[in-house]
Amino acid sequence: MSAVASPWVVRWTQPDEPRLRLYCLGRAGAGATPFRAWEELVGPGVELDAVRLPGRENRVREAPLSSTAAVVEELHPVVAAEAGTPFALFGHCFGALVMFELARSFRRRGVPPPAALFVGEQIAPATAGPPGDGELTRHDLLRRLEALRGTDAKLLRSEEFLALMEPALRADFRLADTYAYEPEPPLDIPISVLAAAERMEVDALTAWRAETTSAFTLRLLRGDDPLAEIGRAVAAELELVLR
């Protein structure tokens, strides 16, 4: 059973006294629901907190945010309010860019840093190239959704689905496409990058190493369900964090 701590967070696990909170933000168009499958993966001392952005799931009638900076500004106080308990951040695809910038915002504002940053299937921000305008034709939008392989093909042919979800989907791709990396000193937290072995350029993943003075790991995973494989890898690494 879940409990909504705020409109922004769904708590899929609720230990009485959590040893660590894991905040998760999904890929373009995803809400909190995909992370429910991680309930059985994380240890008993981990509170699993999935982020739900405006425009997703039960927030579908809310206007999506239009920039990474805007998401960080809204999400920062939600996480910082409970930073007395150790926490870690996970972001999948563009969600990793948001979580990376969130970790940077904690440093700038003197909030205790996360115990670790977990990156799922996202190249390093410094390798992303110059930002674009974030505008997509319907054809380009569908093509990018198909490339992510996370949306049922039948839904992509459904006008009803697209009418409901297209604003949020476009907003998410706009977040990613208009993201502008600004060089800052590296973070002093472990960064773990996890990706399907056949889907990503290894050099662009390894470039995350430059963003930390702490430990860096890259895990190339195999399996038919990348998010599930990433979840198992994150859970294993959390066990090491909690020792």
Coordinates of N, CA and C in Angstrom, one line a residue:
M1 N 0.9 -1.2 0.0 CA 0.0 0.0 0.0 C 0.9 1.2 0.0
S2 N 0.5 2.3 -0.7 CA 1.2 3.5 -0.8 C 0.6 4.6 0.1
A3 N 1.4 5.5 0.4 CA 0.9 6.7 1.1 C 1.5 7.9 0.4
V4 N 0.7 8.9 0.1 CA 1.2 10.1 -0.5 C 1.7 11.1 0.6
A5 N 3.1 11.3 0.6 CA 3.6 12.2 1.6 C 3.3 13.6 1.2
S6 N 3.3 13.9 -0.1 CA 2.9 15.2 -0.7 C 2.5 14.9 -2.1
P7 N 1.9 15.9 -2.8 CA 1.6 15.6 -4.2 C 2.8 15.1 -5.0
W8 N 4.0 15.4 -4.5 CA 5.2 15.1 -5.3 C 5.7 13.7 -5.1
V9 N 5.3 13.1 -4.0 CA 6.0 11.8 -3.6 C 5.0 10.8 -3.2
V10 N 5.2 9.6 -3.8 CA 4.4 8.4 -3.4 C 5.3 7.5 -2.6
R11 N 5.0 7.1 -1.4 CA 5.8 6.2 -0.6 C 5.4 4.8 -0.8
W12 N 6.2 4.0 -1.6 CA 5.8 2.6 -1.8 C 6.2 1.7 -0.7
T13 N 7.2 2.1 0.1 CA 7.5 1.3 1.3 C 7.6 2.3 2.4
Q14 N 7.2 1.9 3.6 CA 7.1 2.8 4.8 C 7.6 2.1 6.0
P15 N 9.0 1.9 6.2 CA 9.5 1.4 7.4 C 9.2 2.3 8.6
D16 N 9.0 1.7 9.8 CA 8.7 2.6 10.9 C 9.8 3.6 11.2
E17 N 11.0 3.1 11.1 CA 12.2 4.0 11.3 C 13.1 3.8 10.1
P18 N 12.9 4.5 9.0 CA 13.8 4.2 7.8 C 15.2 4.6 8.1
R19 N 16.1 3.7 7.6 CA 17.5 4.0 7.7 C 18.0 4.9 6.5
L20 N 17.2 4.8 5.4 CA 17.5 5.6 4.2 C 16.3 5.8 3.4
R21 N 16.1 7.0 2.8 CA 15.0 7.2 1.8 C 15.6 7.2 0.4
L22 N 15.0 6.5 -0.5 CA 15.4 6.5 -1.9 C 14.4 7.2 -2.7
Y23 N 14.8 8.4 -3.2 CA 13.9 9.1 -4.1 C 14.1 8.8 -5.6
C24 N 13.1 8.4 -6.3 CA 13.2 8.0 -7.7 C 12.4 8.8 -8.6
L25 N 13.0 9.2 -9.7 CA 12.3 10.0 -10.7 C 12.5 9.3 -12.1
G26 N 11.3 9.0 -12.8 CA 11.4 8.2 -14.0 C 11.7 9.0 -15.2
R27 N 11.6 8.3 -16.3 CA 11.9 8.8 -17.7 C 10.7 9.6 -18.2
A28 N 10.8 10.1 -19.4 CA 9.8 11.0 -20.0 C 8.4 10.4 -19.9
G29 N 7.5 11.1 -19.3 CA 6.1 10.7 -19.3 C 5.8 9.7 -18.1
A30 N 6.8 9.3 -17.4 CA 6.5 8.3 -16.4 C 6.1 9.0 -15.1
G31 N 5.3 8.3 -14.3 CA 4.9 8.8 -13.0 C 5.6 8.0 -11.9
A32 N 4.9 7.8 -10.8 CA 5.4 7.1 -9.7 C 5.2 5.6 -9.8
T33 N 4.2 5.2 -10.6 CA 3.7 3.8 -10.6 C 4.8 2.8 -11.0
P34 N 5.7 3.1 -12.0 CA 6.7 2.1 -12.4 C 7.6 1.6 -11.3
F35 N 7.7 2.5 -10.3 CA 8.7 2.1 -9.2 C 8.0 1.2 -8.1
R36 N 6.7 1.0 -8.3 CA 6.1 0.1 -7.3 C 6.7 -1.3 -7.3
A37 N 7.1 -1.7 -8.5 CA 7.8 -3.0 -8.7 C 9.0 -3.1 -7.9
W38 N 9.6 -2.0 -7.4 CA 10.8 -2.1 -6.6 C 10.6 -2.4 -5.1
E39 N 9.3 -2.4 -4.8 CA 8.9 -2.7 -3.4 C 9.6 -4.0 -2.9
E40 N 9.6 -5.0 -3.7 CA 10.2 -6.3 -3.3 C 11.7 -6.3 -3.5
L41 N 12.3 -5.3 -4.0 CA 13.7 -5.3 -4.2 C 14.5 -4.6 -3.1
V42 N 14.0 -3.5 -2.6 CA 14.8 -2.7 -1.6 C 14.7 -3.4 -0.3
G43 N 15.7 -3.1 0.5 CA 15.8 -3.7 1.8 C 14.7 -3.2 2.8
P44 N 14.5 -3.9 4.0 CA 13.5 -3.5 4.9 C 13.7 -2.1 5.5
G45 N 14.9 -1.6 5.5 CA 15.2 -0.3 6.1 C 15.1 0.9 5.2
V46 N 14.7 0.6 3.9 CA 14.7 1.6 2.9 C 13.2 2.1 2.6
E47 N 13.0 3.4 2.7 CA 11.7 3.9 2.3 C 11.8 4.3 0.8
L48 N 11.0 3.7 0.0 CA 11.0 3.9 -1.4 C 10.0 5.0 -1.8
D49 N 10.6 6.2 -2.2 CA 9.8 7.4 -2.5 C 9.9 7.7 -4.0
A50 N 8.8 7.5 -4.7 CA 8.7 7.8 -6.1 C 8.2 9.2 -6.4
V51 N 8.8 9.9 -7.2 CA 8.4 11.3 -7.5 C 7.4 11.3 -8.6
R52 N 6.3 12.1 -8.4 CA 5.3 12.2 -9.4 C 5.2 13.7 -9.8
L53 N 5.6 14.0 -11.0 CA 5.6 15.4 -11.4 C 4.2 15.9 -11.8
P54 N 4.0 17.2 -11.9 CA 2.7 17.7 -12.4 C 2.4 17.2 -13.8
G55 N 1.2 16.8 -14.1 CA 0.8 16.3 -15.4 C 0.8 14.8 -15.5
R56 N 1.3 14.1 -14.4 CA 1.4 12.6 -14.5 C 0.3 12.0 -13.5
E57 N -0.3 10.9 -14.0 CA -1.1 10.1 -13.1 C -2.2 10.9 -12.5
N58 N -2.3 10.9 -11.1 CA -3.4 11.7 -10.5 C -3.2 13.2 -10.5
R59 N -2.1 13.6 -11.1 CA -1.8 15.1 -11.3 C -1.9 15.5 -12.7
V60 N -2.7 14.6 -13.5 CA -2.7 14.8 -15.0 C -3.4 16.2 -15.3
R61 N -4.2 16.7 -14.5 CA -4.9 18.0 -14.8 C -4.0 19.2 -14.5
E62 N -2.9 19.0 -13.8 CA -2.0 20.1 -13.5 C -1.0 20.4 -14.6
A63 N -0.7 21.6 -14.8 CA 0.2 22.0 -15.9 C 1.6 21.5 -15.7
P64 N 2.2 20.8 -16.6 CA 3.5 20.3 -16.5 C 4.5 21.5 -16.4
L65 N 5.6 21.3 -15.7 CA 6.7 22.3 -15.6 C 7.5 22.2 -16.9
S66 N 8.1 23.4 -17.2 CA 8.7 23.5 -18.5 C 10.2 23.6 -18.5
S67 N 10.9 23.4 -17.4 CA 12.3 23.5 -17.3 C 12.9 22.6 -16.2
T68 N 14.1 22.1 -16.4 CA 14.7 21.3 -15.3 C 14.9 22.2 -14.1
A69 N 15.2 23.4 -14.2 CA 15.4 24.3 -13.1 C 14.1 24.5 -12.3
A70 N 13.0 24.5 -13.0 CA 11.7 24.7 -12.3 C 11.3 23.4 -11.5
V71 N 11.6 22.2 -12.1 CA 11.4 21.0 -11.3 C 12.3 20.9 -10.1
V72 N 13.5 21.3 -10.2 CA 14.5 21.3 -9.1 C 14.0 22.2 -8.0
E73 N 13.5 23.4 -8.4 CA 13.1 24.4 -7.4 C 11.9 23.9 -6.6
E74 N 11.0 23.2 -7.3 CA 9.8 22.6 -6.6 C 10.1 21.4 -5.8
L75 N 11.0 20.6 -6.3 CA 11.3 19.3 -5.6 C 12.3 19.5 -4.4
H76 N 13.1 20.5 -4.5 CA 14.1 20.8 -3.4 C 13.5 20.8 -2.0
P77 N 12.5 21.6 -1.7 CA 12.0 21.7 -0.4 C 11.3 20.4 0.1
V78 N 10.8 19.6 -0.9 CA 10.2 18.4 -0.5 C 11.2 17.4 0.1
V79 N 12.3 17.3 -0.6 CA 13.4 16.4 -0.1 C 14.1 17.0 1.0
A80 N 14.4 18.3 1.0 CA 15.2 18.9 2.0 C 14.5 18.8 3.4
A81 N 13.2 18.8 3.4 CA 12.4 18.8 4.6 C 12.7 17.6 5.4
E82 N 13.1 16.5 4.8 CA 13.3 15.2 5.5 C 14.8 14.8 5.4
A83 N 15.7 15.7 5.1 CA 17.1 15.4 4.9 C 17.8 15.0 6.2
G84 N 17.1 15.0 7.3 CA 17.7 14.5 8.6 C 17.9 13.1 8.6
T85 N 17.2 12.3 7.7 CA 17.4 10.9 7.5 C 18.2 10.8 6.3
P86 N 19.2 9.9 6.3 CA 20.0 9.7 5.1 C 19.1 9.4 3.9
F87 N 19.5 9.8 2.7 CA 18.7 9.6 1.5 C 19.7 9.5 0.3
A88 N 19.1 8.8 -0.7 CA 19.8 8.7 -2.0 C 18.8 9.1 -3.1
L89 N 19.4 9.4 -4.3 CA 18.6 9.8 -5.4 C 18.8 8.9 -6.6
F90 N 17.7 8.6 -7.3 CA 17.8 7.8 -8.5 C 17.0 8.5 -9.6
G91 N 17.6 8.6 -10.8 CA 16.9 9.2 -11.9 C 17.1 8.3 -13.1
H92 N 16.0 8.1 -13.8 CA 16.0 7.3 -15.0 C 15.9 8.2 -16.2
C93 N 16.8 8.1 -17.2 CA 16.9 8.9 -18.4 C 16.9 10.4 -17.9
F94 N 16.0 11.2 -18.5 CA 16.1 12.6 -18.1 C 15.9 12.9 -16.6
G95 N 15.2 11.9 -15.9 CA 15.1 12.0 -14.5 C 16.5 12.1 -13.8
A96 N 17.5 11.5 -14.4 CA 18.8 11.5 -13.8 C 19.4 12.9 -13.9
L97 N 19.1 13.7 -14.9 CA 19.6 15.1 -15.0 C 18.9 15.9 -13.9
V98 N 17.7 15.7 -13.7 CA 17.0 16.4 -12.6 C 17.6 16.1 -11.2
M99 N 17.8 14.8 -11.0 CA 18.4 14.4 -9.7 C 19.8 14.9 -9.5
F100 N 20.6 14.9 -10.6 CA 21.9 15.5 -10.6 C 21.9 17.0 -10.2
E101 N 21.0 17.7 -10.8 CA 20.9 19.1 -10.5 C 20.3 19.3 -9.1
L102 N 19.5 18.4 -8.6 CA 18.9 18.5 -7.3 C 20.1 18.4 -6.3
A103 N 21.0 17.4 -6.5 CA 22.1 17.2 -5.6 C 23.0 18.4 -5.6
R104 N 23.2 19.0 -6.8 CA 24.0 20.3 -6.8 C 23.3 21.4 -6.0
S105 N 21.9 21.5 -6.1 CA 21.2 22.5 -5.3 C 21.4 22.3 -3.8
F106 N 21.4 21.1 -3.4 CA 21.7 20.9 -1.9 C 23.0 21.4 -1.5
R107 N 24.0 21.2 -2.3 CA 25.4 21.7 -2.0 C 25.3 23.3 -1.9
R108 N 24.7 23.9 -2.9 CA 24.7 25.4 -2.9 C 23.9 25.9 -1.7
R109 N 22.9 25.2 -1.2 CA 22.1 25.8 -0.2 C 22.4 25.2 1.2
G110 N 23.5 24.4 1.3 CA 23.9 23.9 2.6 C 23.1 22.8 3.2
V111 N 22.3 22.1 2.3 CA 21.5 20.9 2.8 C 22.4 19.7 2.8
P112 N 22.3 18.8 3.8 CA 23.1 17.6 3.8 C 23.0 16.8 2.4
P113 N 24.1 16.4 1.9 CA 24.1 15.7 0.6 C 23.5 14.3 0.6
P114 N 23.0 13.9 -0.6 CA 22.6 12.5 -0.6 C 23.7 11.5 -0.4
A115 N 23.4 10.3 0.1 CA 24.4 9.3 0.3 C 24.9 8.8 -1.0
A116 N 24.2 8.9 -2.0 CA 24.6 8.4 -3.4 C 23.6 8.9 -4.4
L117 N 24.2 9.0 -5.6 CA 23.3 9.3 -6.8 C 23.4 8.2 -7.8
F118 N 22.2 7.6 -8.1 CA 22.1 6.5 -9.0 C 21.5 7.0 -10.4
V119 N 22.2 6.7 -11.4 CA 21.9 7.2 -12.8 C 21.5 6.0 -13.6
G120 N 20.3 6.1 -14.2 CA 19.8 5.0 -15.1 C 19.7 5.4 -16.5
E121 N 20.5 4.8 -17.4 CA 20.4 5.0 -18.8 C 20.4 6.5 -19.2
Q122 N 21.4 7.2 -18.7 CA 21.5 8.6 -19.1 C 22.9 9.0 -19.3
I123 N 23.3 9.5 -20.5 CA 24.7 10.0 -20.7 C 25.0 11.1 -19.8
A124 N 26.3 11.3 -19.5 CA 26.8 12.4 -18.7 C 26.3 13.8 -19.2
P125 N 25.9 14.7 -18.3 CA 25.4 15.9 -18.7 C 26.4 16.8 -19.5
A126 N 27.6 16.6 -19.3 CA 28.6 17.4 -20.0 C 28.8 17.0 -21.4
T127 N 28.3 15.8 -21.8 CA 28.4 15.2 -23.1 C 27.1 15.4 -24.0
A128 N 26.1 16.1 -23.4 CA 24.8 16.1 -24.0 C 24.7 17.1 -25.2
G129 N 25.7 18.0 -25.3 CA 25.6 18.9 -26.4 C 24.8 20.2 -26.1
P130 N 24.8 21.1 -27.0 CA 24.0 22.4 -26.7 C 22.5 22.1 -26.7
P131 N 21.8 22.9 -25.9 CA 20.4 22.7 -25.7 C 19.6 23.1 -27.0
G132 N 18.5 22.5 -27.2 CA 17.6 22.8 -28.4 C 16.4 23.6 -27.9
D133 N 15.4 23.7 -28.8 CA 14.2 24.5 -28.5 C 13.1 23.6 -27.8
G134 N 13.3 22.3 -27.9 CA 12.4 21.4 -27.2 C 11.1 21.2 -28.0
E135 N 11.0 21.7 -29.2 CA 9.7 21.6 -30.0 C 9.8 20.3 -30.9
L136 N 8.7 19.5 -30.8 CA 8.7 18.3 -31.5 C 7.4 18.2 -32.3
T137 N 7.5 17.7 -33.5 CA 6.3 17.3 -34.3 C 5.6 16.1 -33.6
R138 N 4.4 15.8 -34.0 CA 3.8 14.6 -33.5 C 4.6 13.3 -33.9
H139 N 5.0 13.3 -35.1 CA 5.8 12.2 -35.6 C 7.1 12.0 -34.8
D140 N 7.8 13.1 -34.5 CA 9.1 13.0 -33.7 C 8.8 12.6 -32.3
L141 N 7.7 13.0 -31.7 CA 7.3 12.6 -30.4 C 7.1 11.1 -30.3
L142 N 6.3 10.6 -31.3 CA 6.0 9.2 -31.3 C 7.3 8.4 -31.5
R143 N 8.1 8.9 -32.4 CA 9.4 8.1 -32.7 C 10.3 8.1 -31.4
R144 N 10.3 9.1 -30.6 CA 11.2 9.1 -29.4 C 10.5 8.2 -28.4
L145 N 9.2 8.2 -28.3 CA 8.6 7.3 -27.3 C 8.8 5.8 -27.7
E146 N 8.8 5.5 -29.0 CA 9.0 4.2 -29.4 C 10.5 3.8 -29.1
A147 N 11.4 4.7 -29.2 CA 12.8 4.4 -29.0 C 13.0 4.1 -27.5
L148 N 12.2 4.7 -26.6 CA 12.4 4.4 -25.2 C 11.9 3.0 -24.8
R149 N 11.0 2.5 -25.7 CA 10.5 1.1 -25.5 C 9.8 0.9 -24.1
G150 N 9.1 1.9 -23.7 CA 8.4 1.8 -22.4 C 6.9 2.0 -22.5
T151 N 6.4 2.3 -23.7 CA 5.0 2.6 -23.9 C 4.4 1.6 -24.9
D152 N 3.3 1.0 -24.5 CA 2.6 0.0 -25.4 C 2.3 0.6 -26.7
A153 N 2.6 -0.1 -27.8 CA 2.4 0.4 -29.1 C 1.0 0.7 -29.4
K154 N 0.0 0.0 -28.8 CA -1.4 0.3 -28.9 C -1.7 1.7 -28.4
L155 N -1.1 2.0 -27.3 CA -1.4 3.3 -26.7 C -0.9 4.4 -27.6
L156 N 0.2 4.2 -28.2 CA 0.8 5.2 -29.1 C -0.1 5.5 -30.4
R157 N -1.0 4.5 -30.6 CA -1.9 4.7 -31.7 C -3.3 5.2 -31.3
S158 N -3.4 5.4 -29.9 CA -4.7 5.8 -29.4 C -4.8 7.4 -29.3
E159 N -5.7 8.0 -30.0 CA -5.9 9.4 -29.9 C -6.3 9.8 -28.5
E160 N -7.1 9.0 -27.8 CA -7.6 9.3 -26.5 C -6.4 9.4 -25.5
F161 N -5.5 8.4 -25.6 CA -4.3 8.4 -24.8 C -3.4 9.6 -25.0
L162 N -3.2 9.9 -26.3 CA -2.3 11.0 -26.7 C -2.9 12.4 -26.3
A163 N -4.2 12.5 -26.4 CA -4.9 13.7 -26.0 C -4.7 14.0 -24.5
L164 N -4.7 12.9 -23.7 CA -4.5 13.1 -22.3 C -3.1 13.3 -21.9
M165 N -2.2 12.6 -22.5 CA -0.8 12.5 -22.1 C 0.2 13.4 -22.9
E166 N -0.2 13.8 -24.0 CA 0.7 14.5 -24.9 C 1.3 15.8 -24.2
P167 N 0.5 16.6 -23.5 CA 1.2 17.8 -22.9 C 2.3 17.4 -21.9
A168 N 2.1 16.4 -21.1 CA 3.1 16.0 -20.2 C 4.3 15.4 -20.9
L169 N 4.1 14.6 -21.9 CA 5.2 14.0 -22.7 C 6.0 15.1 -23.4
R170 N 5.3 16.0 -24.0 CA 6.0 17.1 -24.6 C 6.9 17.9 -23.6
A171 N 6.3 18.1 -22.4 CA 7.0 18.9 -21.4 C 8.2 18.2 -21.0
D172 N 8.1 16.8 -20.8 CA 9.3 16.1 -20.4 C 10.4 16.1 -21.4
F173 N 10.1 15.9 -22.7 CA 11.1 16.0 -23.7 C 11.7 17.4 -23.8
R174 N 10.8 18.4 -23.5 CA 11.3 19.8 -23.5 C 12.3 20.0 -22.4
L175 N 12.0 19.4 -21.2 CA 13.0 19.5 -20.1 C 14.3 18.9 -20.5
A176 N 14.3 17.8 -21.2 CA 15.6 17.1 -21.6 C 16.3 17.9 -22.7
D177 N 15.5 18.4 -23.7 CA 16.1 19.0 -24.9 C 16.6 20.4 -24.6
T178 N 16.0 21.1 -23.6 CA 16.5 22.5 -23.3 C 17.4 22.5 -22.1
Y179 N 17.7 21.4 -21.6 CA 18.7 21.3 -20.4 C 20.0 21.9 -20.9
A180 N 20.6 22.8 -20.1 CA 21.9 23.4 -20.4 C 22.8 23.1 -19.2
Y181 N 23.8 22.3 -19.5 CA 24.8 22.0 -18.4 C 25.7 23.2 -18.1
E182 N 25.8 23.5 -16.8 CA 26.7 24.5 -16.4 C 27.8 23.9 -15.6
P183 N 29.1 24.1 -15.9 CA 30.2 23.4 -15.2 C 30.2 24.0 -13.7
E184 N 30.4 23.0 -12.8 CA 30.6 23.3 -11.4 C 31.6 22.4 -10.8
P185 N 32.1 22.6 -9.6 CA 33.0 21.6 -9.1 C 32.3 20.3 -8.9
P186 N 33.0 19.2 -9.0 CA 32.4 17.9 -8.8 C 31.7 17.7 -7.5
L187 N 30.7 16.9 -7.5 CA 30.1 16.5 -6.2 C 31.0 15.6 -5.4
D188 N 30.8 15.5 -4.1 CA 31.6 14.7 -3.2 C 30.7 13.5 -2.7
I189 N 30.0 12.9 -3.6 CA 29.1 11.7 -3.3 C 29.4 10.6 -4.3
P190 N 29.1 9.4 -3.9 CA 29.3 8.3 -4.9 C 28.2 8.4 -6.0
I191 N 28.7 8.2 -7.3 CA 27.8 8.1 -8.4 C 27.9 6.8 -9.1
S192 N 26.7 6.1 -9.2 CA 26.6 4.8 -9.9 C 25.8 4.9 -11.1
V193 N 26.3 4.5 -12.2 CA 25.6 4.6 -13.5 C 25.2 3.2 -14.0
L194 N 24.0 3.0 -14.3 CA 23.5 1.7 -14.7 C 22.7 1.8 -16.0
A195 N 23.1 0.9 -16.9 CA 22.4 1.0 -18.3 C 22.5 -0.4 -18.9
A196 N 21.5 -0.6 -19.8 CA 21.5 -1.8 -20.6 C 22.7 -1.8 -21.5
A197 N 23.4 -2.9 -21.6 CA 24.7 -3.0 -22.2 C 24.7 -2.6 -23.7
E198 N 23.5 -2.9 -24.4 CA 23.5 -2.8 -25.8 C 22.9 -1.4 -26.2
R199 N 22.5 -0.6 -25.3 CA 21.7 0.6 -25.6 C 22.4 1.9 -25.6
M200 N 23.6 2.0 -24.9 CA 24.2 3.3 -24.7 C 25.7 3.3 -25.1
E201 N 26.2 4.5 -25.4 CA 27.6 4.6 -25.7 C 28.4 4.6 -24.3
V202 N 29.3 3.7 -24.2 CA 30.0 3.5 -22.9 C 30.8 4.8 -22.5
D203 N 31.4 5.4 -23.5 CA 32.2 6.6 -23.2 C 31.4 7.7 -22.6
A204 N 30.2 7.9 -23.2 CA 29.3 8.9 -22.7 C 28.8 8.6 -21.3
L205 N 28.7 7.3 -20.9 CA 28.3 7.0 -19.6 C 29.4 7.1 -18.6
T206 N 30.6 6.7 -19.0 CA 31.8 6.8 -18.2 C 32.1 8.3 -17.9
A207 N 31.7 9.2 -18.7 CA 32.0 10.6 -18.5 C 31.4 11.2 -17.2
W208 N 30.4 10.4 -16.6 CA 29.9 10.8 -15.3 C 31.0 10.8 -14.2
R209 N 32.0 10.1 -14.5 CA 33.1 10.0 -13.5 C 33.6 11.4 -13.1
A210 N 33.6 12.3 -14.1 CA 34.1 13.7 -13.9 C 33.2 14.5 -12.9
E211 N 32.0 14.0 -12.6 CA 31.1 14.8 -11.8 C 31.2 14.4 -10.3
T212 N 32.2 13.6 -9.9 CA 32.3 13.3 -8.5 C 33.8 13.1 -8.1
T213 N 34.1 13.5 -6.9 CA 35.4 13.2 -6.3 C 35.4 12.0 -5.5
S214 N 34.2 11.4 -5.4 CA 34.0 10.2 -4.6 C 34.0 9.0 -5.5
A215 N 33.5 7.9 -5.0 CA 33.5 6.6 -5.8 C 32.6 6.7 -7.1
F216 N 33.0 6.1 -8.1 CA 32.3 6.0 -9.4 C 32.2 4.6 -9.8
T217 N 31.0 4.1 -10.2 CA 30.8 2.8 -10.7 C 29.9 2.9 -12.0
L218 N 30.2 2.0 -12.9 CA 29.4 1.8 -14.1 C 29.1 0.4 -14.3
R219 N 27.8 0.1 -14.3 CA 27.3 -1.3 -14.4 C 26.5 -1.4 -15.7
L220 N 27.0 -2.3 -16.6 CA 26.2 -2.6 -17.9 C 25.4 -3.8 -17.7
L221 N 24.1 -3.7 -17.8 CA 23.2 -4.8 -17.4 C 22.6 -5.4 -18.7
R222 N 22.1 -6.7 -18.5 CA 21.5 -7.4 -19.5 C 20.1 -7.9 -19.0
G223 N 19.2 -8.0 -19.9 CA 17.8 -8.4 -19.5 C 16.8 -7.8 -20.3
D224 N 15.6 -8.3 -20.3 CA 14.5 -7.8 -21.2 C 13.8 -6.6 -20.6
D225 N 14.0 -6.4 -19.3 CA 13.3 -5.3 -18.6 C 14.3 -4.4 -17.9
P226 N 14.8 -3.4 -18.6 CA 15.9 -2.6 -18.1 C 15.6 -2.0 -16.7
L227 N 14.4 -1.5 -16.5 CA 14.1 -0.8 -15.2 C 14.2 -1.8 -14.1
A228 N 13.7 -3.1 -14.3 CA 13.8 -4.1 -13.3 C 15.2 -4.5 -13.0
E229 N 16.0 -4.6 -14.0 CA 17.4 -4.9 -13.8 C 18.2 -3.8 -13.1
I230 N 17.8 -2.5 -13.4 CA 18.4 -1.4 -12.7 C 18.0 -1.4 -11.3
G231 N 16.7 -1.7 -11.0 CA 16.2 -1.8 -9.6 C 17.0 -2.8 -8.8
R232 N 17.3 -4.0 -9.4 CA 18.0 -5.0 -8.6 C 19.4 -4.5 -8.3
A233 N 20.0 -3.8 -9.3 CA 21.4 -3.3 -9.1 C 21.4 -2.2 -8.1
V234 N 20.4 -1.3 -8.1 CA 20.4 -0.2 -7.1 C 20.2 -0.8 -5.7
A235 N 19.3 -1.8 -5.6 CA 19.0 -2.4 -4.3 C 20.3 -3.1 -3.7
A236 N 21.1 -3.7 -4.6 CA 22.3 -4.3 -4.1 C 23.3 -3.3 -3.7
E237 N 23.4 -2.2 -4.4 CA 24.3 -1.1 -4.0 C 23.9 -0.4 -2.7
L238 N 22.6 -0.3 -2.5 CA 22.0 0.3 -1.3 C 22.4 -0.5 0.0
E239 N 22.5 -1.9 -0.2 CA 22.9 -2.7 0.9 C 24.3 -2.3 1.4
L240 N 25.2 -2.0 0.4 CA 26.5 -1.6 0.7 C 26.5 -0.2 1.4
V241 N 25.7 0.7 1.0 CA 25.6 2.0 1.6 C 25.1 1.9 3.0
L242 N 24.3 1.0 3.3 CA 23.7 0.9 4.7 C 24.6 0.1 5.6
R243 N 25.6 -0.5 5.2 CA 26.5 -1.3 6.1 C 27.2 -0.3 7.0

